Amino acid sequence: MEVPVEQETIELKEIGLTLILPDTWKGKYALEYDADFKEYHVYNPAIRKAMVEAGGEWSFAKCEYITTTQNGTYLLYYASDEQFTPETMDEYRQMESEISDIQFVVGNVIE
C-alpha cells in the first residue's frame, strides 16, 4: 500500500488562503509578511542571500490575478528581473518554471 505524501503548503490564516506548492519546493522557500504594504512574499532564502551578498536588489513587478473575496483581492507577484547569482541560477529557473503549478485554496474552493 502506498503512503500518500503530505502536500507542501503555506497557510495564510489571517486572509483565509492556502498555497499548495510543488513538492520539489520542500525546504527551499520561506514566507515573509510586509505589514507596510500588507503583502506576503514567498521566496528561496538561499537564492535571496546569494543575491544580496552579490550586491543585488530584491524587488517584484509582474502580477497575476488570483481571485477576489469579501476580504480583498489576491494577486501573485513575479520577480521583476533575474533574481539569482550564477551559482543559484539552475535552482531559480526550476522554481520559476513551477510557479504555474501552485494551487490556491480560498476557503474550501480550489482555483
mmCIF file of N, CA, C and O in Angstrom:
data_model
loop_
_atom_site.group_PDB
_atom_site.id
_atom_site.type_symbol
_atom_site.label_atom_id
_atom_site.label_comp_id
_atom_site.label_asym_id
_atom_site.label_seq_id
_atom_site.Cartn_x
_atom_site.Cartn_y
_atom_site.Cartn_z
ATOM 1 N N MET A 1 0.840 -1.175 0.000
ATOM 2 C CA MET A 1 0.000 0.000 0.000
ATOM 3 C C MET A 1 0.886 1.239 0.000
ATOM 4 O O MET A 1 1.819 1.358 0.783
ATOM 5 N N GLU A 2 0.585 2.175 -0.870
ATOM 6 C CA GLU A 2 1.384 3.389 -0.996
ATOM 7 C C GLU A 2 0.926 4.428 0.024
ATOM 8 O O GLU A 2 -0.272 4.691 0.172
ATOM 9 N N VAL A 3 1.882 5.003 0.756
ATOM 10 C CA VAL A 3 1.578 6.033 1.749
ATOM 11 C C VAL A 3 1.557 7.380 1.030
ATOM 12 O O VAL A 3 2.523 7.744 0.350
ATOM 13 N N PRO A 4 0.463 8.145 1.152
ATOM 14 C CA PRO A 4 0.407 9.435 0.465
ATOM 15 C C PRO A 4 1.431 10.413 1.046
ATOM 16 O O PRO A 4 1.659 10.441 2.249
ATOM 17 N N VAL A 5 2.026 11.194 0.161
ATOM 18 C CA VAL A 5 2.995 12.203 0.566
ATOM 19 C C VAL A 5 2.232 13.447 1.003
ATOM 20 O O VAL A 5 1.286 13.877 0.337
ATOM 21 N N GLU A 6 2.625 13.999 2.138
ATOM 22 C CA GLU A 6 1.984 15.218 2.623
ATOM 23 C C GLU A 6 2.298 16.362 1.663
ATOM 24 O O GLU A 6 3.444 16.556 1.250
ATOM 25 N N GLN A 7 1.259 17.118 1.292
ATOM 26 C CA GLN A 7 1.452 18.227 0.364
ATOM 27 C C GLN A 7 2.238 19.353 1.031
ATOM 28 O O GLN A 7 2.120 19.591 2.229
ATOM 29 N N GLU A 8 3.018 20.029 0.232
ATOM 30 C CA GLU A 8 3.794 21.184 0.685
ATOM 31 C C GLU A 8 2.868 22.389 0.629
ATOM 32 O O GLU A 8 2.457 22.814 -0.449
ATOM 33 N N THR A 9 2.482 22.921 1.785
ATOM 34 C CA THR A 9 1.521 24.023 1.802
ATOM 35 C C THR A 9 2.000 25.176 2.668
ATOM 36 O O THR A 9 2.799 24.999 3.586
ATOM 37 N N ILE A 10 1.466 26.344 2.352
ATOM 38 C CA ILE A 10 1.638 27.538 3.185
ATOM 39 C C ILE A 10 0.232 28.033 3.482
ATOM 40 O O ILE A 10 -0.541 28.288 2.564
ATOM 41 N N GLU A 11 -0.095 28.147 4.753
ATOM 42 C CA GLU A 11 -1.417 28.612 5.148
ATOM 43 C C GLU A 11 -1.320 30.051 5.649
ATOM 44 O O GLU A 11 -0.563 30.347 6.575
ATOM 45 N N LEU A 12 -2.078 30.940 5.021
ATOM 46 C CA LEU A 12 -2.142 32.344 5.425
ATOM 47 C C LEU A 12 -3.478 32.526 6.152
ATOM 48 O O LEU A 12 -4.465 32.973 5.567
ATOM 49 N N LYS A 13 -3.492 32.143 7.416
ATOM 50 C CA LYS A 13 -4.739 32.102 8.191
ATOM 51 C C LYS A 13 -5.428 33.460 8.262
ATOM 52 O O LYS A 13 -6.649 33.538 8.226
ATOM 53 N N GLU A 14 -4.649 34.529 8.357
ATOM 54 C CA GLU A 14 -5.219 35.871 8.515
ATOM 55 C C GLU A 14 -6.125 36.247 7.343
ATOM 56 O O GLU A 14 -7.058 37.023 7.510
ATOM 57 N N ILE A 15 -5.840 35.713 6.157
ATOM 58 C CA ILE A 15 -6.638 36.071 4.983
ATOM 59 C C ILE A 15 -7.383 34.880 4.395
ATOM 60 O O ILE A 15 -8.017 34.988 3.347
ATOM 61 N N GLY A 16 -7.291 33.728 5.051
ATOM 62 C CA GLY A 16 -8.039 32.559 4.609
ATOM 63 C C GLY A 16 -7.568 31.969 3.297
ATOM 64 O O GLY A 16 -8.373 31.493 2.503
ATOM 65 N N LEU A 17 -6.267 31.986 3.047
ATOM 66 C CA LEU A 17 -5.711 31.482 1.791
ATOM 67 C C LEU A 17 -4.638 30.441 2.083
ATOM 68 O O LEU A 17 -3.803 30.632 2.965
ATOM 69 N N THR A 18 -4.684 29.339 1.353
ATOM 70 C CA THR A 18 -3.660 28.308 1.449
ATOM 71 C C THR A 18 -3.027 28.119 0.077
ATOM 72 O O THR A 18 -3.740 28.044 -0.923
ATOM 73 N N LEU A 19 -1.710 28.070 0.034
ATOM 74 C CA LEU A 19 -0.982 27.789 -1.205
ATOM 75 C C LEU A 19 -0.513 26.348 -1.155
ATOM 76 O O LEU A 19 0.101 25.925 -0.178
ATOM 77 N N ILE A 20 -0.803 25.595 -2.199
ATOM 78 C CA ILE A 20 -0.283 24.237 -2.323
ATOM 79 C C ILE A 20 0.869 24.318 -3.316
ATOM 80 O O ILE A 20 0.673 24.606 -4.498
ATOM 81 N N LEU A 21 2.078 24.097 -2.816
ATOM 82 C CA LEU A 21 3.295 24.285 -3.611
ATOM 83 C C LEU A 21 3.746 22.980 -4.260
ATOM 84 O O LEU A 21 3.389 21.893 -3.803
ATOM 85 N N PRO A 22 4.565 23.077 -5.306
ATOM 86 C CA PRO A 22 5.151 21.866 -5.880
ATOM 87 C C PRO A 22 5.967 21.132 -4.811
ATOM 88 O O PRO A 22 6.631 21.761 -3.978
ATOM 89 N N ASP A 23 5.926 19.810 -4.820
ATOM 90 C CA ASP A 23 6.670 19.013 -3.837
ATOM 91 C C ASP A 23 8.161 19.312 -3.860
ATOM 92 O O ASP A 23 8.835 19.219 -2.832
ATOM 93 N N THR A 24 8.694 19.681 -5.022
ATOM 94 C CA THR A 24 10.133 19.943 -5.142
ATOM 95 C C THR A 24 10.557 21.195 -4.383
ATOM 96 O O THR A 24 11.751 21.434 -4.228
ATOM 97 N N TRP A 25 9.612 21.995 -3.906
ATOM 98 C CA TRP A 25 9.942 23.213 -3.172
ATOM 99 C C TRP A 25 10.221 22.940 -1.697
ATOM 100 O O TRP A 25 10.633 23.843 -0.972
ATOM 101 N N LYS A 26 10.028 21.720 -1.230
ATOM 102 C CA LYS A 26 10.217 21.409 0.186
ATOM 103 C C LYS A 26 11.610 21.834 0.651
ATOM 104 O O LYS A 26 12.619 21.487 0.042
ATOM 105 N N GLY A 27 11.654 22.633 1.713
ATOM 106 C CA GLY A 27 12.910 23.105 2.279
ATOM 107 C C GLY A 27 13.595 24.205 1.483
ATOM 108 O O GLY A 27 14.705 24.605 1.802
ATOM 109 N N LYS A 28 12.923 24.722 0.445
ATOM 110 C CA LYS A 28 13.550 25.724 -0.424
ATOM 111 C C LYS A 28 12.814 27.057 -0.424
ATOM 112 O O LYS A 28 13.050 27.893 -1.280
ATOM 113 N N TYR A 29 11.911 27.280 0.513
ATOM 114 C CA TYR A 29 11.153 28.523 0.499
ATOM 115 C C TYR A 29 10.961 29.041 1.915
ATOM 116 O O TYR A 29 11.104 28.317 2.892
ATOM 117 N N ALA A 30 10.641 30.322 1.982
ATOM 118 C CA ALA A 30 10.304 30.970 3.251
ATOM 119 C C ALA A 30 9.142 31.919 2.986
ATOM 120 O O ALA A 30 8.905 32.322 1.843
ATOM 121 N N LEU A 31 8.443 32.276 4.036
ATOM 122 C CA LEU A 31 7.315 33.194 3.960
ATOM 123 C C LEU A 31 7.654 34.445 4.746
ATOM 124 O O LEU A 31 8.196 34.380 5.845
ATOM 125 N N GLU A 32 7.319 35.584 4.174
ATOM 126 C CA GLU A 32 7.580 36.871 4.817
ATOM 127 C C GLU A 32 6.349 37.757 4.629
ATOM 128 O O GLU A 32 5.743 37.754 3.558
ATOM 129 N N TYR A 33 5.979 38.501 5.660
ATOM 130 C CA TYR A 33 4.848 39.420 5.586
ATOM 131 C C TYR A 33 5.362 40.841 5.669
ATOM 132 O O TYR A 33 6.117 41.191 6.577
ATOM 133 N N ASP A 34 4.964 41.680 4.721
ATOM 134 C CA ASP A 34 5.319 43.097 4.703
ATOM 135 C C ASP A 34 4.102 43.869 5.197
ATOM 136 O O ASP A 34 3.131 44.062 4.456
ATOM 137 N N ALA A 35 4.142 44.291 6.459
ATOM 138 C CA ALA A 35 2.997 44.966 7.075
ATOM 139 C C ALA A 35 2.706 46.317 6.435
ATOM 140 O O ALA A 35 1.551 46.744 6.380
ATOM 141 N N ASP A 36 3.740 47.011 5.941
ATOM 142 C CA ASP A 36 3.532 48.315 5.310
ATOM 143 C C ASP A 36 2.637 48.217 4.084
ATOM 144 O O ASP A 36 1.784 49.058 3.844
ATOM 145 N N PHE A 37 2.844 47.185 3.273
ATOM 146 C CA PHE A 37 2.085 47.010 2.030
ATOM 147 C C PHE A 37 1.013 45.923 2.143
ATOM 148 O O PHE A 37 0.304 45.654 1.187
ATOM 149 N N LYS A 38 0.946 45.270 3.307
ATOM 150 C CA LYS A 38 0.018 44.162 3.536
ATOM 151 C C LYS A 38 0.191 43.089 2.463
ATOM 152 O O LYS A 38 -0.761 42.652 1.834
ATOM 153 N N GLU A 39 1.453 42.667 2.277
ATOM 154 C CA GLU A 39 1.808 41.672 1.268
ATOM 155 C C GLU A 39 2.550 40.513 1.919
ATOM 156 O O GLU A 39 3.306 40.704 2.863
ATOM 157 N N TYR A 40 2.336 39.330 1.373
ATOM 158 C CA TYR A 40 3.106 38.151 1.753
ATOM 159 C C TYR A 40 4.086 37.863 0.634
ATOM 160 O O TYR A 40 3.727 37.957 -0.540
ATOM 161 N N HIS A 41 5.313 37.497 0.979
ATOM 162 C CA HIS A 41 6.326 37.128 -0.011
ATOM 163 C C HIS A 41 6.770 35.697 0.258
ATOM 164 O O HIS A 41 7.116 35.350 1.385
ATOM 165 N N VAL A 42 6.768 34.882 -0.783
ATOM 166 C CA VAL A 42 7.310 33.532 -0.722
ATOM 167 C C VAL A 42 8.574 33.563 -1.579
ATOM 168 O O VAL A 42 8.533 33.971 -2.730
ATOM 169 N N TYR A 43 9.695 33.143 -1.002
ATOM 170 C CA TYR A 43 10.968 33.245 -1.704
ATOM 171 C C TYR A 43 11.897 32.122 -1.272
ATOM 172 O O TYR A 43 11.660 31.437 -0.289
ATOM 173 N N ASN A 44 12.973 31.952 -2.018
ATOM 174 C CA ASN A 44 14.008 30.971 -1.689
ATOM 175 C C ASN A 44 15.087 31.699 -0.877
ATOM 176 O O ASN A 44 15.773 32.575 -1.407
ATOM 177 N N PRO A 45 15.251 31.385 0.412
ATOM 178 C CA PRO A 45 16.203 32.103 1.259
ATOM 179 C C PRO A 45 17.648 32.008 0.770
ATOM 180 O O PRO A 45 18.393 32.987 0.862
ATOM 181 N N ALA A 46 18.054 30.849 0.266
ATOM 182 C CA ALA A 46 19.439 30.702 -0.199
ATOM 183 C C ALA A 46 19.709 31.581 -1.411
ATOM 184 O O ALA A 46 20.766 32.219 -1.512
ATOM 185 N N ILE A 47 18.749 31.651 -2.321
ATOM 186 C CA ILE A 47 18.919 32.493 -3.506
ATOM 187 C C ILE A 47 18.890 33.957 -3.117
ATOM 188 O O ILE A 47 19.701 34.755 -3.592
ATOM 189 N N ARG A 48 17.971 34.343 -2.232
ATOM 190 C CA ARG A 48 17.921 35.743 -1.795
ATOM 191 C C ARG A 48 19.238 36.149 -1.124
ATOM 192 O O ARG A 48 19.786 37.209 -1.401
ATOM 193 N N LYS A 49 19.751 35.285 -0.238
ATOM 194 C CA LYS A 49 21.007 35.582 0.460
ATOM 195 C C LYS A 49 22.150 35.751 -0.538
ATOM 196 O O LYS A 49 22.932 36.706 -0.449
ATOM 197 N N ALA A 50 22.241 34.844 -1.505
ATOM 198 C CA ALA A 50 23.303 34.932 -2.518
ATOM 199 C C ALA A 50 23.154 36.211 -3.335
ATOM 200 O O ALA A 50 24.147 36.872 -3.649
ATOM 201 N N MET A 51 21.923 36.582 -3.658
ATOM 202 C CA MET A 51 21.680 37.789 -4.453
ATOM 203 C C MET A 51 22.065 39.038 -3.675
ATOM 204 O O MET A 51 22.702 39.938 -4.211
ATOM 205 N N VAL A 52 21.713 39.101 -2.407
ATOM 206 C CA VAL A 52 22.055 40.263 -1.574
ATOM 207 C C VAL A 52 23.569 40.357 -1.403
ATOM 208 O O VAL A 52 24.155 41.447 -1.511
ATOM 209 N N GLU A 53 24.200 39.222 -1.147
ATOM 210 C CA GLU A 53 25.660 39.211 -1.000
ATOM 211 C C GLU A 53 26.368 39.633 -2.286
ATOM 212 O O GLU A 53 27.465 40.178 -2.239
ATOM 213 N N ALA A 54 25.735 39.402 -3.427
ATOM 214 C CA ALA A 54 26.315 39.805 -4.716
ATOM 215 C C ALA A 54 26.019 41.274 -5.022
ATOM 216 O O ALA A 54 26.416 41.785 -6.067
ATOM 217 N N GLY A 55 25.305 41.954 -4.110
ATOM 218 C CA GLY A 55 25.034 43.379 -4.295
ATOM 219 C C GLY A 55 23.761 43.675 -5.046
ATOM 220 O O GLY A 55 23.523 44.809 -5.447
ATOM 221 N N GLY A 56 22.913 42.672 -5.247
ATOM 222 C CA GLY A 56 21.671 42.876 -5.993
ATOM 223 C C GLY A 56 20.536 43.328 -5.109
ATOM 224 O O GLY A 56 20.650 43.379 -3.889
ATOM 225 N N GLU A 57 19.453 43.661 -5.747
ATOM 226 C CA GLU A 57 18.254 44.067 -5.030
ATOM 227 C C GLU A 57 17.226 42.952 -5.111
ATOM 228 O O GLU A 57 17.343 42.038 -5.910
ATOM 229 N N TRP A 58 16.205 43.058 -4.291
ATOM 230 C CA TRP A 58 15.118 42.085 -4.298
ATOM 231 C C TRP A 58 13.823 42.865 -4.502
ATOM 232 O O TRP A 58 13.360 43.566 -3.628
ATOM 233 N N SER A 59 13.259 42.790 -5.698
ATOM 234 C CA SER A 59 12.038 43.541 -5.974
ATOM 235 C C SER A 59 11.061 42.696 -6.781
ATOM 236 O O SER A 59 11.429 41.678 -7.348
ATOM 237 N N PHE A 60 9.814 43.161 -6.845
ATOM 238 C CA PHE A 60 8.753 42.434 -7.529
ATOM 239 C C PHE A 60 8.041 43.360 -8.503
ATOM 240 O O PHE A 60 7.971 44.543 -8.296
ATOM 241 N N ALA A 61 7.494 42.824 -9.590
ATOM 242 C CA ALA A 61 6.796 43.665 -10.558
ATOM 243 C C ALA A 61 5.551 42.968 -11.111
ATOM 244 O O ALA A 61 4.463 43.194 -10.627
ATOM 245 N N LYS A 62 5.709 42.100 -12.121
ATOM 246 C CA LYS A 62 4.589 41.458 -12.789
ATOM 247 C C LYS A 62 3.703 40.744 -11.771
ATOM 248 O O LYS A 62 4.179 40.151 -10.819
ATOM 249 N N CYS A 63 2.391 40.831 -11.995
ATOM 250 C CA CYS A 63 1.485 40.119 -11.096
ATOM 251 C C CYS A 63 0.390 39.442 -11.894
ATOM 252 O O CYS A 63 0.126 39.788 -13.038
ATOM 253 N N GLU A 64 -0.230 38.460 -11.261
ATOM 254 C CA GLU A 64 -1.317 37.706 -11.874
ATOM 255 C C GLU A 64 -2.490 37.696 -10.902
ATOM 256 O O GLU A 64 -2.311 37.467 -9.704
ATOM 257 N N TYR A 65 -3.671 37.964 -11.404
ATOM 258 C CA TYR A 65 -4.881 37.963 -10.588
ATOM 259 C C TYR A 65 -5.213 36.536 -10.171
ATOM 260 O O TYR A 65 -5.213 35.626 -10.996
ATOM 261 N N ILE A 66 -5.514 36.335 -8.886
ATOM 262 C CA ILE A 66 -5.929 35.022 -8.397
ATOM 263 C C ILE A 66 -7.440 35.018 -8.195
ATOM 264 O O ILE A 66 -8.152 34.273 -8.840
ATOM 265 N N THR A 67 -7.925 35.854 -7.287
ATOM 266 C CA THR A 67 -9.364 35.917 -7.015
ATOM 267 C C THR A 67 -9.667 37.125 -6.136
ATOM 268 O O THR A 67 -8.757 37.734 -5.577
ATOM 269 N N THR A 68 -10.945 37.426 -5.992
ATOM 270 C CA THR A 68 -11.400 38.474 -5.088
ATOM 271 C C THR A 68 -12.452 37.873 -4.172
ATOM 272 O O THR A 68 -13.328 37.140 -4.626
ATOM 273 N N THR A 69 -12.337 38.173 -2.888
ATOM 274 C CA THR A 69 -13.326 37.725 -1.906
ATOM 275 C C THR A 69 -13.807 38.953 -1.147
ATOM 276 O O THR A 69 -13.343 40.068 -1.402
ATOM 277 N N GLN A 70 -14.680 38.746 -0.186
ATOM 278 C CA GLN A 70 -15.148 39.875 0.628
ATOM 279 C C GLN A 70 -14.018 40.478 1.447
ATOM 280 O O GLN A 70 -14.110 41.608 1.909
ATOM 281 N N ASN A 71 -12.922 39.728 1.633
ATOM 282 C CA ASN A 71 -11.787 40.214 2.425
ATOM 283 C C ASN A 71 -10.726 40.927 1.606
ATOM 284 O O ASN A 71 -9.812 41.502 2.160
ATOM 285 N N GLY A 72 -10.786 40.847 0.287
ATOM 286 C CA GLY A 72 -9.791 41.535 -0.520
ATOM 287 C C GLY A 72 -9.533 40.852 -1.845
ATOM 288 O O GLY A 72 -10.157 39.852 -2.184
ATOM 289 N N THR A 73 -8.579 41.393 -2.582
ATOM 290 C CA THR A 73 -8.167 40.863 -3.878
ATOM 291 C C THR A 73 -6.813 40.202 -3.719
ATOM 292 O O THR A 73 -5.923 40.750 -3.074
ATOM 293 N N TYR A 74 -6.650 39.033 -4.326
ATOM 294 C CA TYR A 74 -5.420 38.263 -4.207
ATOM 295 C C TYR A 74 -4.673 38.302 -5.535
ATOM 296 O O TYR A 74 -5.235 37.983 -6.581
ATOM 297 N N LEU A 75 -3.406 38.698 -5.477
ATOM 298 C CA LEU A 75 -2.544 38.759 -6.647
ATOM 299 C C LEU A 75 -1.296 37.933 -6.398
ATOM 300 O O LEU A 75 -0.813 37.850 -5.273
ATOM 301 N N LEU A 76 -0.759 37.331 -7.445
ATOM 302 C CA LEU A 76 0.510 36.617 -7.373
ATOM 303 C C LEU A 76 1.542 37.469 -8.102
ATOM 304 O O LEU A 76 1.409 37.720 -9.295
ATOM 305 N N TYR A 77 2.562 37.950 -7.382
ATOM 306 C CA TYR A 77 3.613 38.769 -7.972
ATOM 307 C C TYR A 77 4.806 37.905 -8.367
ATOM 308 O O TYR A 77 5.209 37.023 -7.633
ATOM 309 N N TYR A 78 5.367 38.188 -9.539
ATOM 310 C CA TYR A 78 6.562 37.503 -10.009
ATOM 311 C C TYR A 78 7.774 38.405 -9.778
ATOM 312 O O TYR A 78 7.637 39.618 -9.667
ATOM 313 N N ALA A 79 8.955 37.819 -9.741
ATOM 314 C CA ALA A 79 10.176 38.624 -9.626
ATOM 315 C C ALA A 79 10.257 39.540 -10.840
ATOM 316 O O ALA A 79 9.899 39.151 -11.950
ATOM 317 N N SER A 80 10.740 40.755 -10.639
ATOM 318 C CA SER A 80 10.752 41.739 -11.721
ATOM 319 C C SER A 80 11.892 41.546 -12.703
ATOM 320 O O SER A 80 11.853 42.051 -13.807
ATOM 321 N N ASP A 81 12.904 40.841 -12.295
ATOM 322 C CA ASP A 81 14.036 40.586 -13.170
ATOM 323 C C ASP A 81 14.742 39.336 -12.660
ATOM 324 O O ASP A 81 14.216 38.636 -11.813
ATOM 325 N N GLU A 82 15.878 39.059 -13.165
ATOM 326 C CA GLU A 82 16.594 37.857 -12.744
ATOM 327 C C GLU A 82 17.145 38.061 -11.342
ATOM 328 O O GLU A 82 18.016 38.891 -11.117
ATOM 329 N N GLN A 83 16.624 37.306 -10.415
ATOM 330 C CA GLN A 83 16.979 37.434 -9.012
ATOM 331 C C GLN A 83 17.808 36.233 -8.565
ATOM 332 O O GLN A 83 17.438 35.521 -7.650
ATOM 333 N N PHE A 84 18.926 35.993 -9.234
ATOM 334 C CA PHE A 84 19.781 34.871 -8.872
ATOM 335 C C PHE A 84 21.224 35.197 -9.208
ATOM 336 O O PHE A 84 21.515 36.150 -9.921
ATOM 337 N N THR A 85 22.107 34.408 -8.653
ATOM 338 C CA THR A 85 23.530 34.509 -8.977
ATOM 339 C C THR A 85 23.870 33.346 -9.910
ATOM 340 O O THR A 85 23.061 32.417 -10.058
ATOM 341 N N PRO A 86 25.044 33.337 -10.532
ATOM 342 C CA PRO A 86 25.398 32.202 -11.390
ATOM 343 C C PRO A 86 25.312 30.859 -10.660
ATOM 344 O O PRO A 86 24.900 29.851 -11.244
ATOM 345 N N GLU A 87 25.631 30.856 -9.375
ATOM 346 C CA GLU A 87 25.614 29.610 -8.599
ATOM 347 C C GLU A 87 24.192 29.136 -8.276
ATOM 348 O O GLU A 87 23.971 27.946 -8.044
ATOM 349 N N THR A 88 23.228 30.055 -8.232
ATOM 350 C CA THR A 88 21.858 29.679 -7.874
ATOM 351 C C THR A 88 20.909 29.691 -9.074
ATOM 352 O O THR A 88 19.709 29.476 -8.911
ATOM 353 N N MET A 89 21.432 29.900 -10.281
ATOM 354 C CA MET A 89 20.595 30.029 -11.476
ATOM 355 C C MET A 89 19.742 28.789 -11.741
ATOM 356 O O MET A 89 18.543 28.909 -11.999
ATOM 357 N N ASP A 90 20.312 27.596 -11.686
ATOM 358 C CA ASP A 90 19.556 26.387 -12.014
ATOM 359 C C ASP A 90 18.363 26.191 -11.073
ATOM 360 O O ASP A 90 17.255 25.887 -11.519
ATOM 361 N N GLU A 91 18.605 26.373 -9.767
ATOM 362 C CA GLU A 91 17.515 26.209 -8.811
ATOM 363 C C GLU A 91 16.447 27.275 -9.015
ATOM 364 O O GLU A 91 15.251 26.998 -8.970
ATOM 365 N N TYR A 92 16.865 28.512 -9.265
ATOM 366 C CA TYR A 92 15.926 29.607 -9.522
ATOM 367 C C TYR A 92 15.062 29.291 -10.732
ATOM 368 O O TYR A 92 13.837 29.406 -10.687
ATOM 369 N N ARG A 93 15.689 28.891 -11.827
ATOM 370 C CA ARG A 93 14.958 28.597 -13.062
ATOM 371 C C ARG A 93 13.976 27.444 -12.867
ATOM 372 O O ARG A 93 12.867 27.461 -13.400
ATOM 373 N N GLN A 94 14.372 26.429 -12.096
ATOM 374 C CA GLN A 94 13.471 25.304 -11.843
ATOM 375 C C GLN A 94 12.242 25.782 -11.089
ATOM 376 O O GLN A 94 11.107 25.494 -11.466
ATOM 377 N N MET A 95 12.465 26.532 -9.995
ATOM 378 C CA MET A 95 11.342 27.002 -9.187
ATOM 379 C C MET A 95 10.481 27.985 -9.985
ATOM 380 O O MET A 95 9.252 27.956 -9.896
ATOM 381 N N GLU A 96 11.112 28.831 -10.786
ATOM 382 C CA GLU A 96 10.379 29.781 -11.623
ATOM 383 C C GLU A 96 9.452 29.037 -12.590
ATOM 384 O O GLU A 96 8.297 29.422 -12.780
ATOM 385 N N SER A 97 9.937 27.946 -13.163
ATOM 386 C CA SER A 97 9.134 27.185 -14.121
ATOM 387 C C SER A 97 7.976 26.453 -13.449
ATOM 388 O O SER A 97 7.025 26.045 -14.109
ATOM 389 N N GLU A 98 8.027 26.292 -12.131
ATOM 390 C CA GLU A 98 6.984 25.577 -11.405
ATOM 391 C C GLU A 98 5.948 26.495 -10.755
ATOM 392 O O GLU A 98 5.000 26.017 -10.129
ATOM 393 N N ILE A 99 6.092 27.810 -10.915
ATOM 394 C CA ILE A 99 5.128 28.739 -10.317
ATOM 395 C C ILE A 99 3.712 28.438 -10.787
ATOM 396 O O ILE A 99 2.769 28.483 -10.005
ATOM 397 N N SER A 100 3.566 28.072 -12.039
ATOM 398 C CA SER A 100 2.227 27.786 -12.564
ATOM 399 C C SER A 100 1.613 26.539 -11.931
ATOM 400 O O SER A 100 0.410 26.303 -12.063
ATOM 401 N N ASP A 101 2.403 25.740 -11.224
ATOM 402 C CA ASP A 101 1.899 24.538 -10.554
ATOM 403 C C ASP A 101 1.313 24.827 -9.173
ATOM 404 O O ASP A 101 0.701 23.945 -8.567
ATOM 405 N N ILE A 102 1.485 26.050 -8.667
ATOM 406 C CA ILE A 102 0.945 26.397 -7.355
ATOM 407 C C ILE A 102 -0.586 26.413 -7.445
ATOM 408 O O ILE A 102 -1.152 26.954 -8.375
ATOM 409 N N GLN A 103 -1.223 25.781 -6.472
ATOM 410 C CA GLN A 103 -2.686 25.797 -6.383
ATOM 411 C C GLN A 103 -3.090 26.710 -5.232
ATOM 412 O O GLN A 103 -2.404 26.786 -4.225
ATOM 413 N N PHE A 104 -4.205 27.397 -5.401
ATOM 414 C CA PHE A 104 -4.696 28.325 -4.396
ATOM 415 C C PHE A 104 -5.994 27.805 -3.822
ATOM 416 O O PHE A 104 -6.910 27.466 -4.560
ATOM 417 N N VAL A 105 -6.081 27.744 -2.493
ATOM 418 C CA VAL A 105 -7.287 27.300 -1.822
ATOM 419 C C VAL A 105 -7.815 28.472 -1.015
ATOM 420 O O VAL A 105 -7.161 28.958 -0.091
ATOM 421 N N VAL A 106 -8.986 28.963 -1.406
ATOM 422 C CA VAL A 106 -9.647 30.049 -0.700
ATOM 423 C C VAL A 106 -10.884 29.441 -0.054
ATOM 424 O O VAL A 106 -11.779 28.981 -0.764
ATOM 425 N N GLY A 107 -10.895 29.402 1.264
ATOM 426 C CA GLY A 107 -11.985 28.696 1.946
ATOM 427 C C GLY A 107 -11.923 27.234 1.570
ATOM 428 O O GLY A 107 -10.901 26.597 1.738
ATOM 429 N N ASN A 108 -12.973 26.705 0.970
ATOM 430 C CA ASN A 108 -12.996 25.309 0.547
ATOM 431 C C ASN A 108 -12.966 25.160 -0.962
ATOM 432 O O ASN A 108 -13.283 24.109 -1.500
ATOM 433 N N VAL A 109 -12.602 26.222 -1.682
ATOM 434 C CA VAL A 109 -12.619 26.195 -3.144
ATOM 435 C C VAL A 109 -11.190 26.143 -3.673
ATOM 436 O O VAL A 109 -10.356 26.946 -3.290
ATOM 437 N N ILE A 110 -10.896 25.208 -4.563
ATOM 438 C CA ILE A 110 -9.569 25.153 -5.210
ATOM 439 C C ILE A 110 -9.694 25.846 -6.554
ATOM 440 O O ILE A 110 -10.576 25.538 -7.341
ATOM 441 N N GLU A 111 -8.784 26.811 -6.804
ATOM 442 C CA GLU A 111 -8.780 27.534 -8.086
ATOM 443 C C GLU A 111 -7.475 27.295 -8.786
ATOM 444 O O GLU A 111 -6.458 27.168 -8.213
#
